Amino acid sequence: AQKVTQAQTEISVVEKEDVTLDCVYETRDTTYYLFWYKQPPSGELVFLIRRNSFDEQNEISGRYSWNFQKSTSSFNFTITASQVVDSAVYFCALSESSARQLTFGSGTQLTVLP
Amino acid sequence: KAGVTQTPRYLIKTRGQQVTLSCSPISGHRSVSWYQQTPGQGLQFLFEYFSETQRNKGNFPGRFSGRQFSNSRSEMNVSTLELGDSALYLCASSSGQGNNLFTETQYFGPGTRLLVL
């Protein structure tokens, strides 16, 4: 069975600091998909990025970057120069190739202080 | 394009009652998935509907059921409510055309917050 672990329950940083959110996953599938979602206080989950298991190329999008390493089963997310508006709960999720459902980690509450 | 809408946004019920929640997907989307979010269990998949048929089901008791209408709107029903059913219920819509969730993005609604007293 698949599992996603986000060991950091809460992180607090001061604005303009860089912050990395950790995600470790477990799956027996060789084909799987990884996702990051953001949940602001309003409640809806906002899609940020997805990666398939065959693409270990890291990605940078503006202030966001993702580091996918199959060797350590990790899919970490970094926010550079954090802003107060980045405050939210961030979820890492996994979907196996044969399933049309997401398995979520427990989430990391990020608070960016002014 | 309007996003995913869920009604009602907040609901208070008592134990033993039943409740129906509604989700209207993004126009053109035919797949609707439901998730339950609680502080203790986190986000858990309930079920997915596509073209009025349940295509996928999570590990929840039979008290949790759903349906989808011809216009792709979906409802989920919880019968004989228990205190532990208090949660944020999120629905997600997607095109439904792909074989997996990599080829299509799921868009989530704001959720319905259910409190069972």
Short mmCIF file of C-alpha atoms in Angstrom, two decimals:
data_model
loop_
_atom_site.label_atom_id
_atom_site.label_comp_id
_atom_site.label_asym_id
_atom_site.label_seq_id
_atom_site.Cartn_x
_atom_site.Cartn_y
_atom_site.Cartn_z
CA ALA A 1 0.00 0.00 0.00
CA GLN A 2 1.12 3.53 -0.64
CA LYS A 3 1.99 6.05 2.03
CA VAL A 4 3.08 9.69 2.14
CA THR A 5 4.90 11.15 5.12
CA GLN A 6 5.32 14.83 5.86
CA ALA A 7 7.32 14.84 9.08
CA GLN A 8 7.15 18.62 9.54
CA THR A 9 3.83 19.44 11.17
CA GLU A 10 4.44 23.18 11.45
CA ILE A 11 7.11 25.52 10.15
CA SER A 12 7.42 29.18 10.96
CA VAL A 13 9.75 31.51 9.06
CA VAL A 14 10.26 35.21 8.73
CA GLU A 15 9.41 36.85 5.43
CA LYS A 16 12.13 36.59 2.76
CA GLU A 17 13.62 33.45 4.27
CA ASP A 18 13.82 30.30 2.15
CA VAL A 19 11.88 27.29 3.40
CA THR A 20 11.87 23.63 2.34
CA LEU A 21 8.95 21.30 2.95
CA ASP A 22 9.84 17.63 3.11
CA CYS A 23 7.89 14.74 1.62
CA VAL A 24 8.77 11.04 1.71
CA TYR A 25 6.64 8.44 -0.03
CA GLU A 26 6.26 4.68 -0.18
CA THR A 27 4.84 2.69 -3.05
CA ARG A 28 5.42 -0.67 -4.69
CA ASP A 29 4.46 0.61 -8.12
CA THR A 30 7.19 1.49 -10.56
CA THR A 31 4.90 4.03 -12.20
CA TYR A 32 3.42 6.62 -9.90
CA TYR A 33 2.70 10.31 -9.72
CA LEU A 34 3.55 12.88 -7.09
CA PHE A 35 1.77 16.14 -6.39
CA TRP A 36 1.93 19.20 -4.19
CA TYR A 37 -1.20 21.06 -3.19
CA LYS A 38 -1.62 24.23 -1.13
CA GLN A 39 -4.59 24.77 1.19
CA PRO A 40 -5.13 28.39 2.23
CA PRO A 41 -7.48 29.23 5.11
CA SER A 42 -10.40 29.37 2.67
CA GLY A 43 -10.22 25.58 2.43
CA GLU A 44 -9.90 24.64 -1.22
CA LEU A 45 -6.86 22.69 -2.33
CA VAL A 46 -4.84 24.50 -4.97
CA PHE A 47 -2.76 22.37 -7.33
CA LEU A 48 0.92 23.38 -7.51
CA ILE A 49 2.85 20.69 -9.38
CA ARG A 50 2.85 17.07 -10.48
CA ARG A 51 5.69 14.74 -11.38
CA ASN A 52 5.74 11.21 -12.77
CA SER A 53 8.13 8.59 -11.50
CA PHE A 54 10.16 8.59 -14.71
CA ASP A 55 10.96 12.27 -14.60
CA GLU A 56 13.49 13.15 -11.94
CA GLN A 57 14.26 16.50 -13.46
CA ASN A 58 13.93 19.17 -10.84
CA GLU A 59 11.78 22.15 -11.61
CA ILE A 60 11.78 25.81 -10.77
CA SER A 61 8.73 27.98 -11.21
CA GLY A 62 9.19 31.52 -9.98
CA ARG A 63 9.86 31.33 -6.26
CA TYR A 64 8.91 27.65 -6.11
CA SER A 65 11.21 24.72 -6.80
CA TRP A 66 10.86 20.97 -6.41
CA ASN A 67 13.48 18.31 -5.80
CA PHE A 68 12.46 14.75 -6.74
CA GLN A 69 14.86 11.97 -5.76
CA LYS A 70 13.78 8.38 -6.37
CA SER A 71 16.82 7.01 -4.54
CA THR A 72 15.52 8.46 -1.28
CA SER A 73 11.80 8.41 -2.20
CA SER A 74 11.57 12.12 -1.57
CA PHE A 75 9.77 14.95 -3.32
CA ASN A 76 10.68 18.14 -1.49
CA PHE A 77 9.33 21.61 -2.13
CA THR A 78 11.22 24.86 -1.59
CA ILE A 79 9.87 28.38 -1.46
CA THR A 80 12.52 31.03 -2.01
CA ALA A 81 12.14 34.46 -0.46
CA SER A 82 8.93 33.52 1.32
CA GLN A 83 6.05 35.96 1.58
CA VAL A 84 3.22 36.30 4.08
CA VAL A 85 0.77 35.16 1.37
CA ASP A 86 2.58 31.82 1.26
CA SER A 87 1.12 30.99 4.67
CA ALA A 88 -1.01 27.89 4.19
CA VAL A 89 -1.06 24.15 4.71
CA TYR A 90 0.93 22.30 2.06
CA PHE A 91 0.11 18.73 1.12
CA CYS A 92 2.20 16.22 -0.73
CA ALA A 93 0.22 13.47 -2.48
CA LEU A 94 0.80 10.25 -4.39
CA SER A 95 -1.24 8.48 -7.03
CA GLU A 96 -0.36 5.05 -8.34
CA SER A 97 -0.60 4.34 -12.03
CA SER A 98 -3.67 2.15 -11.76
CA ALA A 99 -5.56 4.34 -9.33
CA ARG A 100 -7.56 7.48 -9.86
CA GLN A 101 -7.23 8.66 -6.27
CA LEU A 102 -4.76 10.69 -4.29
CA THR A 103 -3.08 9.53 -1.09
CA PHE A 104 -2.17 12.61 0.89
CA GLY A 105 0.43 13.28 3.52
CA SER A 106 -0.67 14.85 6.79
CA GLY A 107 0.30 18.32 5.61
CA THR A 108 2.72 20.99 6.79
CA GLN A 109 1.38 24.24 8.20
CA LEU A 110 3.64 27.01 6.96
CA THR A 111 3.45 30.38 8.68
CA VAL A 112 5.39 33.27 7.21
CA LEU A 113 5.78 36.12 9.66
CA PRO A 114 6.16 39.72 8.50
CA LYS B 1 -14.72 29.55 -16.26
CA ALA B 2 -16.47 29.08 -12.94
CA GLY B 3 -14.70 26.86 -10.45
CA VAL B 4 -15.98 23.92 -8.47
CA THR B 5 -18.86 24.89 -6.22
CA GLN B 6 -20.04 23.07 -3.15
CA THR B 7 -23.20 23.60 -1.17
CA PRO B 8 -23.86 24.16 1.59
CA ARG B 9 -20.59 25.58 2.90
CA TYR B 10 -21.44 24.87 6.54
CA LEU B 11 -23.79 22.39 8.12
CA ILE B 12 -24.66 21.36 11.66
CA LYS B 13 -26.41 18.06 12.28
CA THR B 14 -27.03 15.79 15.24
CA ARG B 15 -26.06 12.17 15.66
CA GLY B 16 -28.32 9.75 13.84
CA GLN B 17 -29.44 12.23 11.21
CA GLN B 18 -28.51 12.02 7.57
CA VAL B 19 -26.99 14.68 5.35
CA THR B 20 -26.64 15.37 1.64
CA LEU B 21 -23.85 17.48 0.22
CA SER B 22 -23.71 18.82 -3.32
CA CYS B 23 -20.86 19.45 -5.74
CA SER B 24 -21.04 21.15 -9.13
CA PRO B 25 -17.92 20.51 -11.21
CA ILE B 26 -16.25 22.82 -13.66
CA SER B 27 -18.20 23.03 -16.89
CA GLY B 28 -17.14 20.21 -19.20
CA HIS B 29 -15.68 18.07 -16.46
CA ARG B 30 -17.26 14.64 -16.07
CA SER B 31 -15.36 13.24 -13.12
CA VAL B 32 -16.12 14.18 -9.52
CA SER B 33 -14.15 12.81 -6.59
CA TRP B 34 -14.95 13.25 -2.92
CA TYR B 35 -12.49 13.49 -0.03
CA GLN B 36 -12.96 13.73 3.72
CA GLN B 37 -10.58 15.88 5.76
CA THR B 38 -10.38 15.46 9.54
CA PRO B 39 -7.69 16.54 12.03
CA GLY B 40 -7.11 12.94 13.04
CA GLN B 41 -7.18 11.05 9.75
CA GLY B 42 -6.19 13.83 7.36
CA LEU B 43 -7.38 13.79 3.77
CA GLN B 44 -8.95 10.51 2.70
CA PHE B 45 -10.49 9.49 -0.60
CA LEU B 46 -14.17 8.59 -0.48
CA PHE B 47 -15.20 7.83 -4.06
CA GLU B 48 -15.14 8.98 -7.66
CA TYR B 49 -18.01 9.30 -10.09
CA PHE B 50 -17.73 9.46 -13.86
CA SER B 51 -20.63 9.52 -16.30
CA GLU B 52 -23.12 8.80 -13.52
CA THR B 53 -21.24 5.66 -12.41
CA GLN B 54 -19.08 5.10 -9.38
CA ARG B 55 -15.68 4.33 -10.83
CA ASN B 56 -13.55 4.14 -7.71
CA LYS B 57 -14.20 3.76 -4.00
CA GLY B 58 -12.17 4.34 -0.87
CA ASN B 59 -12.32 2.50 2.41
CA PHE B 60 -15.39 4.00 4.05
CA PRO B 61 -18.47 2.28 5.50
CA GLY B 62 -21.65 1.92 3.52
CA ARG B 63 -23.18 4.88 5.36
CA PHE B 64 -21.27 7.01 2.87
CA SER B 65 -22.80 6.97 -0.56
CA GLY B 66 -22.97 9.18 -3.60
CA ARG B 67 -24.44 9.67 -6.99
CA GLN B 68 -23.88 11.70 -10.09
CA PHE B 69 -26.44 13.26 -12.37
CA SER B 70 -26.44 13.59 -16.14
CA ASN B 71 -25.15 17.16 -15.86
CA SER B 72 -22.14 15.81 -13.87
CA ARG B 73 -23.27 17.39 -10.61
CA SER B 74 -22.68 15.02 -7.74
CA GLU B 75 -24.16 14.50 -4.32
CA MET B 76 -22.82 12.56 -1.41
CA ASN B 77 -24.97 11.28 1.40
CA VAL B 78 -24.03 10.23 4.89
CA SER B 79 -26.68 8.33 6.83
CA THR B 80 -26.87 7.75 10.56
CA LEU B 81 -24.34 10.44 11.34
CA GLU B 82 -21.69 9.84 13.98
CA LEU B 83 -19.60 12.37 15.85
CA GLY B 84 -16.56 11.19 13.91
CA ASP B 85 -18.16 12.26 10.64
CA SER B 86 -17.47 15.88 11.56
CA ALA B 87 -15.10 16.97 8.82
CA LEU B 88 -14.44 19.14 5.82
CA TYR B 89 -15.77 17.36 2.75
CA LEU B 90 -13.99 18.35 -0.43
CA CYS B 91 -14.95 17.52 -3.95
CA ALA B 92 -12.64 17.66 -6.95
CA SER B 93 -13.52 17.78 -10.60
CA SER B 94 -11.49 16.77 -13.62
CA SER B 95 -12.12 15.87 -17.22
CA GLY B 96 -12.20 12.17 -16.40
CA GLN B 97 -10.81 11.20 -19.79
CA GLY B 98 -7.38 9.99 -18.66
CA ASN B 99 -6.44 6.64 -17.21
CA ASN B 100 -4.67 8.25 -14.31
CA LEU B 101 -4.40 11.52 -12.42
CA PHE B 102 -1.15 12.56 -14.09
CA THR B 103 -2.82 13.36 -17.37
CA GLU B 104 -5.53 15.52 -15.86
CA THR B 105 -5.55 18.05 -13.08
CA GLN B 106 -8.06 17.78 -10.27
CA TYR B 107 -9.58 21.08 -9.23
CA PHE B 108 -10.95 21.24 -5.72
CA GLY B 109 -13.92 23.13 -4.38
CA PRO B 110 -13.95 25.11 -1.11
CA GLY B 111 -15.53 22.24 0.77
CA THR B 112 -18.51 21.73 3.04
CA ARG B 113 -17.73 21.86 6.73
CA LEU B 114 -19.98 19.42 8.59
CA LEU B 115 -20.31 19.47 12.36
CA VAL B 116 -22.10 16.57 14.03
CA LEU B 117 -23.33 17.23 17.58
#
